[in-house]
Amino acid sequence: MEHVRKHLVLFLLLVHPVLEPAMASSRAASRDASRNAGGNASRDASRDASRNESRDASRDVSSDASRDASSDASRDASRDGSSDASRDASRDASQDASNDASRDANSDASRDASRDPSRDASRDGSHVASHDASRDASRDGSRDGSRDGSHDASINASRNASIDASQDASQDASRDASQDASRDTSRDANSDASRDASRDASRDPSRDASRNASRDGSHDASRDESRDASRDASRDASSDARLDTCQDASQDQCEPCRCSFCGEKVKADCSYRKLDKVPSNLLPNITELNLLGNNIHRLENGSLSYPNLTICNISSNGLKDIELGVFHQLKNLEILHLDNNDLSITEVFRHRLFKHQTKLKKLYINQNVKSRPYDASVNPTLECRHQKSVFEYRTNSSSILKDIHHNGNTFGHNSYQGCAFKDLVSLHELYIDGTETLHFGKEFKNLKHLRSLSLGGPFRTCYTRCLRNDTFENVPHLQNLDLSYCLLVDIELSSFEVLKNLSNLEMSHNRYLGIPKMGQAMYGLQNSSLRVLIVNGLGRIMGLSTKLRAKDIQYLKNTKLEVLYIQGNRIEIIDRNVMINLPTSLRGISIKGNHLSFGLYMMVLSTLTNLQWLDASHQSTSYVSFFDTASLHSRNLLQLKRHIPFSGNITLYVPPNVTFLDVSHSKMAFEVIRFEIGPNKLIEADFSFNYFTSWTGPIIGLTHLEKLYASNNFCEYLADGVLTYFPSLKHLDIGSNYLGYTLTNDTFGEIPFLEYLDLSNNKISSLPKLIFKNTNLLKILNLSSNYLMSWNIEINNFHMTVINLSRNTFDEVPSLLRHQVSCMVSRDFQLYFNDNPLKCNCLTLTSLKWMRDHASKLHNLDDFSCRDDSNRRLFLKDIHQIIFKLDKKCSSYLGISIGVLCLVMLVLCLCITGIVYRFRWKLRYLYYLIRMKHRGYLAAREEEEGGPQFEFDAFISYADEDRGFVVEDMRQILEGQHGLRLCIHHRDFLVGEAIAANILNAVKSSRRTVIVLSRNFLRSYWCKYEVEMAKMESIYTGRNTLLVVVLENIPVKDLTPDIVELMRQDSYVEYTDDREGQEVFWQNLERAVRIV
């Protein structure tokens, strides 16, 4: 027994080095599979829920993935040894986990896209589109879609493809559209761009859509033949999207799949069904079969016995083997997906495999090797070697193996057998994984219709390192070539010379190729049909900044290039001769994502006479000094920093026919004072996300400018009338600045054609009343995300379609705004008022009723909310009930409150009226008394001895009809004979003084007030007033001032109560006509006047 134990230990020690890697791989694979399966379970659940399997999705996915991964890893490890075990275990584990857990054909591409957000949208389709869309969402989605040309066109393509995919998911063959969206978009983005632009142009006849259509069309103009291939896919997707034309077949006719009839097409959707073989009981006349995301590891002869098939999708199945006669019955097949599987290129793709597929147009066999996680371990010093055989691998250096075969990947050892493809005489598009040894043999001469060839893409399954002069000699008809994300380090001078029809070339993200070698590779493309060149990301991500030299693009001058993408290459310096060497046919340049600084090259931009759009956005910080005189000699450049103010008479030159310019996200920090732009036709300019803090202007020369984006610039000052130098301006976006403190009535001056104005997020708490007085064509006004809480703005244009006041501080819809919105004539008018702190109480009840009555003009009223007096949040989807409760609550107090208030006011008014009437004479007396004191004179003066002294002895109060008696009798006798001083109003009143004031002054300045009582006296208002003032004087001074002279007999009933009371209390003097009686009368009167 001991002997056996020793031999067993010795055996374990010997085999341990071999088994340990396999065991570790198995454990790691199992662990990764479980983790991936658990992370993707939610996606499985949501997908399986649509198939009534959501209950078991997470459990089955996790357990199956973990179990299959472990078993496959262990089996492969035991069978293939340590090296093969590591490779197969990792591959099988990730594959099975992907199949059982994520079951998403685009998962790898999506992850790659999220890892590398700098890739070009027009090439990477939906993957980068999602990144660009999320980035540009902070600006304005609709704006970006109309501005970013091919990039945003591809975003639209991705979005439309996703929509088509979602629609198709509700029908049969939905996964085809989804796969085409993620893979074909990178090849067909420009074609889709043209479609989207045309559709947008038909919806919107504005210049924006027209510009995009022409700009995106610059791609498609150079891809006339490739558009035919993409048109087939778009036709299929659009036909799938027509749900109303499809009818589902009965379940028993298509178990376990779902079949549907769409016109002449019969579709069978068997995707994500956990199938391990092709169903045999489907409808015999099906034309489209979708087996995406199952577990079919082997295709046996006779399994695809559906002769009418035109589209077959078997991607993402972990497929490892295909028997030779599987496709023999599929003579009508046009599209075949075998991508994202585990097919060996030497064992599976062999002679006569596609013998009967003479009608096949699209073949996807890419993503059948492990994706590279990164390119850091590649040795960039390796050069191309002379290789003779077709797709044959040879090497004399073990370092190449180390560099190429990451983590046990031996893809470089394998090669496609050209004889497998020679029967595909109708093939238009071919998607394969680029091998390290790349050469297309004589068998490919039969593929005379081959127009598109993709070796790379964001999946990072291309391992091609170099291109030789004879690489493409047998595929001369190519129009579209994708070499992106490969491992290219060298391209021989005439590699592309045979490709005279090449119109689109994609070489992006070959990090070790570099711009100089790219420029040399263009030698063979001289006098070719090249229209679109995409060379993004050819430098190392963390490398030094580079200089774009004239010799790097010297061979492009002899091409018909129309669009050039040279993004993300860390270019900081541009030789001024670069502009001269660019072809005159160039219509678009995207040089975004570099480190550009100012230089003399800007002075020769006008040589690009046919350039229509220029994208120089997303420039990182340049470190060139203010005036780099050393660079002037060593680099033949004069470099300026970006952080300088524009001042003085500066003229900037742009290409004369450019209509679109984008310099956003470029960290430019200028105070825009006065400068001029040379001759131009600029229609749209994007200066957003910079640091233009002050716009004093004027900016001269932009007479054609229709769209200006200047948001997110930390701008604090916009001079009055600075925008009037843009007479054609229609769209103005100056949101997300700090203009709230500097806006005036004349800020926007005369902009007669302005239709869109964005002032959102500008810290605006109030607006000048007449700020929009000259915007008579304004359609959309965005004032969202400010601090507005009141509205006093005058709006003269009632043809607007949108006023956005969301995210402000309104507690109700102001009354003036309610009136203005009610007057809007457009049926499509929308008021955005969400996210305001609305109140639901009695004070805002009128506003709530208006909102209820005008709900069609309020955008998403059901999403509004308000708070009541107890701070409870109420949603206005129940606005009718809210108003009903408020009506009941507020009306019970409103009537009582109004009634009580009116009663109190009435009583108060009566009391005040009674008091005033009761003391009217006293109030008048006091008023004039105070007035007299204020004016500095009083009637009574103190004598030196302290006794009173009066100016007059008597003030005569009489009616004007009794004037003769006073003037002829009283004045002659009392003044002439007795020496009294009388105050007679027509003689002694001050001229210009009020009568009432003169009366009070006369009463106070006289010892006695003599009333000449007659019938005329009783009828006189001023006589009555004189009596009342004399009575008040008697009361306040305590002296008896009144003396009544009865001029004629008057019945008591005709006398006023005051006169009767006065005559009863005091004695009076009666006038008589006899002479003796008159003498007594004058003596008594004279004595009565002198006695106080």
XYZ file of N, CA and C in Angstrom, residues 377-491:
345
model
N 0.352 44.970 -25.843
C 1.457 44.025 -25.868
C 2.031 43.794 -27.251
N 1.511 44.504 -28.264
C 2.016 44.306 -29.621
C 3.357 44.986 -29.779
N 4.259 44.337 -30.432
C 5.581 44.896 -30.701
C 5.508 45.715 -31.974
N 5.475 47.045 -31.888
C 5.282 47.866 -33.078
C 6.470 47.905 -34.006
N 7.610 47.329 -33.628
C 8.809 47.392 -34.477
C 8.807 46.307 -35.533
N 7.905 45.322 -35.441
C 7.885 44.230 -36.414
C 7.439 44.763 -37.770
N 8.083 44.310 -38.832
C 7.758 44.736 -40.178
C 7.096 43.579 -40.932
N 6.576 43.884 -42.101
C 5.992 42.838 -42.939
C 7.092 41.890 -43.413
N 6.716 40.635 -43.529
C 7.629 39.631 -44.043
C 7.095 39.102 -45.367
N 8.002 38.612 -46.173
C 7.598 38.056 -47.464
C 6.889 36.730 -47.233
N 5.661 36.630 -47.659
C 4.865 35.436 -47.460
C 4.255 35.051 -48.801
N 4.328 33.775 -49.145
C 3.937 33.328 -50.474
C 2.562 32.695 -50.524
N 2.245 31.864 -49.557
C 1.023 31.086 -49.648
C -0.195 31.909 -49.298
N -1.331 31.409 -49.781
C -2.592 32.089 -49.547
C -3.009 31.881 -48.104
N -3.200 32.996 -47.365
C -3.609 32.953 -45.970
C -2.720 31.993 -45.178
N -1.430 31.969 -45.492
C -0.538 31.033 -44.823
C 0.263 31.769 -43.787
N 0.501 31.116 -42.690
C 1.240 31.736 -41.591
C 2.667 31.226 -41.583
N 3.637 32.134 -41.604
C 5.034 31.778 -41.451
C 5.694 32.796 -40.537
N 6.634 32.367 -39.768
C 7.357 33.281 -38.905
C 8.683 32.674 -38.499
N 9.648 33.516 -38.286
C 10.954 33.077 -37.806
C 11.269 33.659 -36.453
N 10.288 34.292 -35.859
C 10.535 34.959 -34.585
C 9.509 34.522 -33.572
N 9.998 34.015 -32.464
C 9.078 33.607 -31.400
C 8.416 34.794 -30.733
N 8.990 36.001 -30.908
C 8.385 37.184 -30.296
C 7.052 37.517 -30.928
N 6.902 37.144 -32.223
C 5.620 37.420 -32.878
C 4.511 36.613 -32.227
N 4.827 35.349 -31.909
C 3.829 34.521 -31.238
C 3.389 35.151 -29.936
N 4.365 35.661 -29.230
C 4.040 36.265 -27.939
C 3.183 37.500 -28.103
N 3.479 38.268 -29.182
C 2.736 39.503 -29.379
C 1.336 39.259 -29.925
N 1.215 38.301 -30.853
C -0.052 38.129 -31.544
C -1.034 37.298 -30.744
N -0.583 36.185 -30.189
C -1.507 35.243 -29.592
C -1.715 35.585 -28.134
N -2.594 36.530 -27.889
C -2.883 36.949 -26.523
C -3.600 35.828 -25.796
N -3.143 35.520 -24.630
C -3.830 34.563 -23.759
C -4.125 33.236 -24.467
N -3.172 32.696 -25.210
C -3.348 31.399 -25.833
C -4.066 31.423 -27.156
N -4.388 32.595 -27.718
C -5.073 32.649 -29.002
C -4.084 32.335 -30.112
N -4.395 31.346 -30.934
C -3.496 30.918 -32.002
C -4.077 31.228 -33.368
N -4.803 32.315 -33.465
C -5.465 32.658 -34.720
C -4.457 32.861 -35.842
N -3.255 33.313 -35.521
C -2.252 33.533 -36.558
C -1.811 32.267 -37.239
N -1.973 31.128 -36.579
C -1.599 29.859 -37.188
C -2.565 29.442 -38.275
N -3.784 29.954 -38.238
C -4.825 29.488 -39.133
C -4.968 30.403 -40.337
N -5.613 29.874 -41.377
C -5.866 30.681 -42.563
C -7.122 30.186 -43.243
N -7.864 31.130 -43.856
C -9.059 30.753 -44.596
C -8.655 30.015 -45.877
N -9.440 29.043 -46.228
C -9.212 28.356 -47.493
C -9.992 29.078 -48.581
N -9.268 29.655 -49.484
C -9.916 30.434 -50.528
C -10.900 29.653 -51.345
N -10.702 28.327 -51.452
C -11.622 27.519 -52.258
C -13.017 27.475 -51.654
N -13.153 27.805 -50.362
C -14.466 27.786 -49.734
C -15.357 28.908 -50.241
N -14.768 29.945 -50.835
C -15.548 31.125 -51.222
C -15.714 31.268 -52.733
N -15.080 30.407 -53.508
C -15.053 30.631 -54.955
C -16.422 30.482 -55.604
N -17.348 29.766 -54.962
C -18.674 29.583 -55.549
C -19.637 30.735 -55.255
N -19.227 31.671 -54.424
C -20.115 32.783 -54.036
C -20.023 33.895 -55.072
N -20.508 33.611 -56.276
C -20.316 34.524 -57.406
C -21.173 35.779 -57.291
N -22.212 35.774 -56.426
C -23.076 36.953 -56.273
C -22.773 37.730 -54.995
N -21.726 37.341 -54.300
C -21.450 37.951 -52.996
C -21.123 39.431 -53.142
N -21.829 40.247 -52.366
C -21.607 41.700 -52.344
C -20.796 42.132 -51.125
N -21.091 41.528 -49.981
C -20.456 41.956 -48.738
C -19.920 40.745 -47.997
N -18.689 40.881 -47.491
C -18.036 39.797 -46.765
C -17.438 40.356 -45.487
N -17.787 39.732 -44.366
C -17.302 40.162 -43.057
C -16.549 38.992 -42.429
N -15.241 39.163 -42.298
C -14.390 38.109 -41.751
C -13.476 38.704 -40.701
N -12.776 37.841 -39.984
C -11.770 38.266 -39.023
C -10.414 38.276 -39.720
N -9.755 39.413 -39.685
C -8.481 39.540 -40.367
C -7.395 38.685 -39.731
N -6.814 37.808 -40.527
C -5.718 36.963 -40.036
C -4.401 37.721 -40.089
N -3.441 37.197 -39.375
C -2.141 37.883 -39.348
C -1.492 37.856 -40.717
N -1.651 36.737 -41.437
C -1.149 36.619 -42.803
C -2.318 36.880 -43.736
N -2.297 37.970 -44.426
C -3.456 38.381 -45.208
C -3.101 38.442 -46.680
N -3.763 37.578 -47.464
C -3.610 37.624 -48.923
C -4.809 36.910 -49.528
N -5.407 37.494 -50.516
C -6.561 36.913 -51.164
C -6.113 36.207 -52.440
N -6.276 34.882 -52.452
C -5.776 34.081 -53.563
C -6.624 34.176 -54.811
N -6.252 33.364 -55.804
C -6.886 33.438 -57.117
C -8.351 33.012 -57.068
N -8.749 32.217 -56.032
C -10.151 31.820 -55.945
C -11.082 33.018 -55.816
N -10.567 34.109 -55.261
C -11.408 35.287 -55.041
C -11.689 36.063 -56.330
N -11.027 35.661 -57.434
C -11.323 36.322 -58.701
C -12.748 36.050 -59.157
N -13.323 34.955 -58.661
C -14.708 34.650 -59.029
C -15.705 35.605 -58.381
N -15.288 36.285 -57.333
C -16.189 37.179 -56.588
C -16.176 38.561 -57.247
N -16.684 38.623 -58.456
C -16.619 39.863 -59.225
C -17.608 40.913 -58.729
N -18.579 40.494 -57.920
C -19.555 41.455 -57.381
C -19.217 41.872 -55.948
N -18.102 41.416 -55.446
C -17.733 41.773 -54.079
C -17.396 43.258 -54.009
N -18.169 43.991 -53.200
C -17.989 45.436 -53.099
C -17.540 45.877 -51.700
N -17.924 45.131 -50.697
C -17.582 45.528 -49.323
C -16.843 44.390 -48.635
N -15.738 44.742 -48.003
C -14.937 43.762 -47.272
C -14.587 44.358 -45.921
N -14.936 43.636 -44.865
C -14.616 44.094 -43.511
C -13.731 43.058 -42.838
N -12.568 43.512 -42.417
C -11.629 42.648 -41.702
C -11.562 43.006 -40.224
N -12.026 44.193 -39.884
C -11.888 44.655 -38.508
C -13.212 45.057 -37.909
N -13.207 46.164 -37.230
C -14.390 46.633 -36.543
C -14.166 46.693 -35.053
N -15.126 47.211 -34.347
C -14.955 47.427 -32.900
C -14.881 46.153 -32.084
N -15.076 44.989 -32.732
C -15.016 43.739 -31.978
C -13.583 43.321 -31.670
N -12.595 43.949 -32.305
C -11.171 43.668 -32.072
C -10.840 42.200 -32.325
N -11.328 41.723 -33.442
C -11.002 40.348 -33.822
C -10.126 40.313 -35.068
N -9.529 41.426 -35.412
C -8.616 41.501 -36.556
C -7.181 41.489 -36.039
N -6.397 40.533 -36.557
C -4.998 40.394 -36.130
C -4.028 40.696 -37.260
N -4.487 41.339 -38.311
C -3.629 41.650 -39.455
C -2.596 42.694 -39.059
N -1.331 42.382 -39.392
C -0.238 43.263 -38.998
C 0.304 44.078 -40.157
N 0.270 43.555 -41.332
C 0.853 44.288 -42.448
C 0.119 43.961 -43.738
N 0.157 44.898 -44.661
C -0.437 44.729 -45.978
C 0.662 44.771 -47.021
N 0.624 43.767 -47.924
C 1.635 43.683 -48.965
C 1.089 44.228 -50.273
N 1.963 44.419 -51.207
C 1.554 44.974 -52.498
C 0.559 44.080 -53.224
N 0.603 42.752 -52.960
C -0.281 41.845 -53.666
C -1.445 41.368 -52.801
N -1.690 42.009 -51.671
C -2.738 41.551 -50.765
C -4.105 41.562 -51.428
N -4.429 42.614 -52.143
C -5.782 42.768 -52.699
C -5.819 42.583 -54.215
N -4.829 41.940 -54.792
C -4.763 41.858 -56.249
C -5.906 41.047 -56.851
N -6.506 40.150 -56.082
C -7.584 39.321 -56.615
C -8.974 39.813 -56.219
N -9.054 40.944 -55.533
C -10.353 41.550 -55.200
C -10.349 43.007 -55.639
N -10.158 43.245 -56.937
C -9.969 44.627 -57.401
C -11.249 45.458 -57.433
N -12.402 44.814 -57.256
C -13.665 45.545 -57.408
C -14.170 46.145 -56.097
N -13.396 46.068 -55.059
C -13.846 46.569 -53.758
C -14.142 48.063 -53.816
N -15.235 48.423 -53.160
C -15.579 49.836 -53.007
C -15.497 50.274 -51.549
N -15.733 49.349 -50.623
C -15.689 49.660 -49.194
C -14.747 48.676 -48.516
N -13.789 49.210 -47.790
C -12.795 48.370 -47.117
C -12.648 48.847 -45.684
N -12.854 47.934 -44.733
C -12.754 48.250 -43.309
C -11.567 47.504 -42.715
N -10.545 48.252 -42.315
C -9.352 47.698 -41.678
C -9.187 48.253 -40.275
N -10.268 48.691 -39.667
C -10.171 49.323 -38.360
C -9.933 48.300 -37.268
N -9.331 48.767 -36.193
C -9.073 47.945 -35.012
C -8.276 46.685 -35.349
N -7.361 46.796 -36.279
C -6.449 45.698 -36.548
C -5.135 45.953 -35.811
N -4.111 45.199 -36.178
C -2.796 45.380 -35.562
C -1.780 45.864 -36.580
N -2.249 46.671 -37.533
C -1.379 47.124 -38.607
C -0.204 47.931 -38.067
N 0.979 47.522 -38.521
C 2.184 48.293 -38.202
C 2.898 48.751 -39.461
N 2.521 48.185 -40.615
C 3.198 48.572 -41.849
C 2.296 48.284 -43.029
N 2.312 49.170 -44.025
C 1.569 48.996 -45.276
C 2.523 49.307 -46.414
